XYZ file of C-alpha atoms in Angstrom:
244
model
C 43.876 24.792 16.186
C 43.667 23.937 20.327
C 36.642 32.457 24.204
C 34.810 35.205 23.239
C 37.971 37.173 22.546
C 39.851 35.958 19.471
C 43.083 34.245 20.453
C 45.865 32.591 18.438
C 45.597 28.809 18.539
C 48.452 26.644 19.887
C 50.037 26.191 16.477
C 52.425 27.707 13.995
C 50.987 28.986 10.726
C 52.260 28.896 7.166
C 50.886 30.261 3.906
C 48.192 32.910 4.104
C 48.705 35.491 6.845
C 46.835 34.466 10.032
C 45.150 37.879 10.043
C 43.186 36.843 6.941
C 41.762 33.753 8.582
C 39.020 34.322 11.149
C 39.470 32.041 14.161
C 37.679 32.187 17.499
C 37.354 30.055 20.622
C 34.194 30.125 22.757
C 33.209 28.691 26.151
C 31.251 25.442 25.993
C 30.123 23.773 29.242
C 31.762 20.408 29.789
C 34.184 20.914 26.890
C 37.564 22.569 26.506
C 35.944 25.001 24.076
C 34.026 25.357 20.852
C 35.808 27.023 17.958
C 35.160 28.351 14.504
C 37.424 29.192 11.590
C 36.744 30.765 8.223
C 38.965 31.656 5.294
C 37.520 34.434 3.119
C 37.029 33.894 -0.599
C 39.862 35.391 -2.591
C 42.492 34.435 -0.026
C 45.126 31.829 -0.758
C 45.048 28.379 0.867
C 45.949 28.458 4.552
C 48.155 25.715 6.013
C 48.319 25.415 9.777
C 50.693 23.223 11.750
C 48.557 21.525 14.418
C 50.656 20.426 17.393
C 49.864 17.934 20.179
C 47.628 19.138 23.008
C 46.114 15.834 24.314
C 42.703 16.940 23.045
C 40.272 15.474 20.524
C 38.226 17.711 18.230
C 35.020 17.124 16.271
C 35.166 19.383 13.218
C 32.139 20.130 11.032
C 32.495 21.412 7.475
C 30.493 21.102 4.269
C 32.252 17.758 3.734
C 30.885 16.284 6.973
C 32.246 15.815 10.485
C 35.815 14.775 11.157
C 37.381 13.424 14.356
C 40.849 14.919 14.897
C 43.514 13.647 17.233
C 44.909 13.171 19.784
C 48.220 13.825 18.064
C 51.742 12.752 18.936
C 53.446 15.100 16.470
C 52.744 18.008 14.119
C 50.065 17.533 11.461
C 49.361 20.100 8.703
C 45.761 21.194 8.258
C 44.747 23.046 5.107
C 41.815 25.434 4.715
C 40.574 26.453 1.283
C 39.270 29.917 0.324
C 35.612 30.239 1.276
C 35.767 27.307 3.704
C 34.158 27.617 7.129
C 34.345 25.096 9.948
C 32.669 24.720 13.331
C 34.179 22.465 15.975
C 34.217 21.348 19.575
C 37.323 20.424 21.530
C 37.183 17.843 24.309
C 39.237 18.156 27.457
C 41.928 15.477 27.707
C 40.419 12.095 28.505
C 36.760 13.029 27.958
C 36.152 12.160 24.292
C 35.805 8.323 24.365
C 32.272 8.196 25.829
C 31.077 10.405 22.958
C 33.090 8.744 20.214
C 32.203 5.229 21.316
C 35.811 4.058 20.877
C 38.970 4.408 23.000
C 41.076 7.460 22.257
C 44.003 5.443 20.937
C 41.739 4.215 18.115
C 41.883 7.726 16.609
C 45.389 8.740 17.707
C 47.156 10.781 15.005
C 44.093 10.304 12.837
C 41.608 12.414 10.916
C 38.677 10.028 10.910
C 35.203 10.641 9.449
C 32.707 10.526 12.293
C 30.609 8.347 9.998
C 33.138 5.561 10.541
C 32.285 5.604 14.248
C 28.608 6.610 14.358
C 27.291 5.455 11.013
C 24.129 7.224 9.844
C 23.919 9.219 13.081
C 26.962 11.193 11.944
C 25.299 12.092 8.650
C 22.157 13.208 10.457
C 24.202 15.394 12.817
C 26.144 16.928 9.915
C 22.876 17.780 8.160
C 21.381 19.236 11.347
C 24.408 21.463 11.918
C 24.410 22.572 8.274
C 20.758 23.646 8.538
C 20.986 25.321 11.950
C 20.775 29.077 12.373
C 23.605 28.805 14.925
C 25.848 25.978 13.804
C 28.207 26.251 16.740
C 25.383 26.006 19.275
C 23.829 23.087 17.397
C 27.067 21.101 17.408
C 27.777 21.831 21.074
C 24.246 20.799 22.097
C 24.386 17.553 20.131
C 27.759 16.597 21.588
C 26.701 17.434 25.139
C 23.666 15.160 24.790
C 25.995 12.232 24.117
C 28.567 12.988 26.799
C 29.001 10.466 29.563
C 31.393 10.229 32.482
C 35.012 9.559 31.516
C 37.199 7.004 33.224
C 37.171 8.151 36.889
C 40.979 8.117 36.904
C 41.192 10.914 34.299
C 41.343 13.950 36.646
C 43.868 12.276 38.950
C 46.101 11.220 36.064
C 46.076 14.710 34.506
C 46.899 16.284 37.875
C 49.406 13.602 38.808
C 51.569 13.693 35.683
C 51.865 17.461 36.118
C 53.412 16.956 39.551
C 55.430 13.759 39.576
C 56.606 10.603 37.899
C 54.448 7.937 36.316
C 55.354 5.593 39.164
C 54.208 8.218 41.676
C 50.897 8.537 39.830
C 50.351 4.782 39.792
C 51.248 4.478 43.483
C 48.950 7.345 44.385
C 46.062 5.702 42.569
C 46.810 2.304 44.047
C 47.195 0.577 40.676
C 50.076 -0.929 38.750
C 51.939 0.920 36.030
C 50.677 -1.549 33.426
C 47.054 -0.878 34.339
C 47.736 2.862 34.389
C 49.152 2.661 30.880
C 46.207 0.621 29.584
C 43.632 3.002 31.000
C 45.605 6.060 29.878
C 45.766 4.783 26.300
C 41.998 4.279 26.274
C 41.209 7.664 27.836
C 43.859 9.972 26.367
C 45.213 8.074 23.374
C 48.644 8.191 25.032
C 50.478 6.318 27.730
C 51.024 8.426 30.861
C 54.601 9.349 29.940
C 53.580 10.759 26.561
C 50.627 12.533 28.177
C 53.051 14.110 30.622
C 55.279 15.328 27.778
C 52.380 16.824 25.813
C 50.813 18.617 28.797
C 54.195 19.981 29.903
C 54.886 21.206 26.358
C 51.548 23.030 26.220
C 52.027 24.549 29.661
C 55.438 25.935 28.714
C 54.042 27.435 25.490
C 51.228 29.130 27.432
C 53.743 30.620 29.870
C 55.964 31.959 27.090
C 52.959 33.464 25.303
C 51.938 35.083 28.600
C 55.285 36.895 28.753
C 57.620 34.541 30.656
C 61.136 34.100 29.367
C 61.806 30.719 27.798
C 64.102 29.782 30.671
C 61.513 30.705 33.302
C 58.747 28.938 31.395
C 60.861 25.804 31.046
C 61.561 25.730 34.791
C 57.932 26.391 35.777
C 56.630 23.725 33.402
C 58.991 21.096 34.819
C 61.769 20.874 32.251
C 65.325 20.238 33.407
C 66.457 23.408 31.632
C 65.807 25.569 28.571
C 67.662 23.159 26.296
C 65.375 20.333 27.422
C 62.354 22.514 26.536
C 63.838 23.338 23.135
C 64.472 19.673 22.349
C 60.931 18.690 23.329
C 59.476 21.426 21.121
C 61.445 20.078 18.156
C 60.249 16.542 18.893
C 56.577 17.421 19.367
C 56.153 20.381 17.018
C 58.731 19.593 14.376
C 60.428 22.993 14.448
C 62.337 25.304 16.832
C 60.412 27.067 19.567
C 61.110 30.482 18.015
C 59.411 29.487 14.761
C 56.488 27.940 16.622
C 55.879 31.095 18.615
């Protein structure tokens, strides 16, 4: 799972045809997006391969609220017939002030929000369940708890897209060790892994937009198409053709 118009998420799907699962992304101020998904009754179980995107999601369902990610590799997510979920997705580096823990505390995890918020998580889950507009209720509650991220977050995201980790550290006037420590807390990754994940997602967006794989690899910063293909296997667990 990673707008008003329905769009395919940055994943590869298995099981039930994606056309039978209703998925939508919607603008949400201060967040990457809000999203909803529903699997109609009578359909078979739907298994989706969730791939790294440097984001953290809060996902509401009848079972409660789950914190997902950030991921370093593919993780299967299963939806059951009749299940409906409502979620918000944080931009990279912006989740820790809401969660109350550094991002690396939930890396590669699917953690009940109750473990982080205690009874407040149960109250939020109940409020969302009873709301006429569950998506709006979840977005509003999350926005009330949002605080400023580490001030280095925008510069790190921009910097790793343009240059080396050393260049980013030098540009910020800090050491590479401090950059790594603050990156782990903000993104759940060190800066090198963050760079890999953001480059991977950029290349996938370019290919989906119609670029050839070779052109997308070059534009995203890979050495060549083979480098892109190897990174897709490492991060998504399957060849780029299957993922797309």
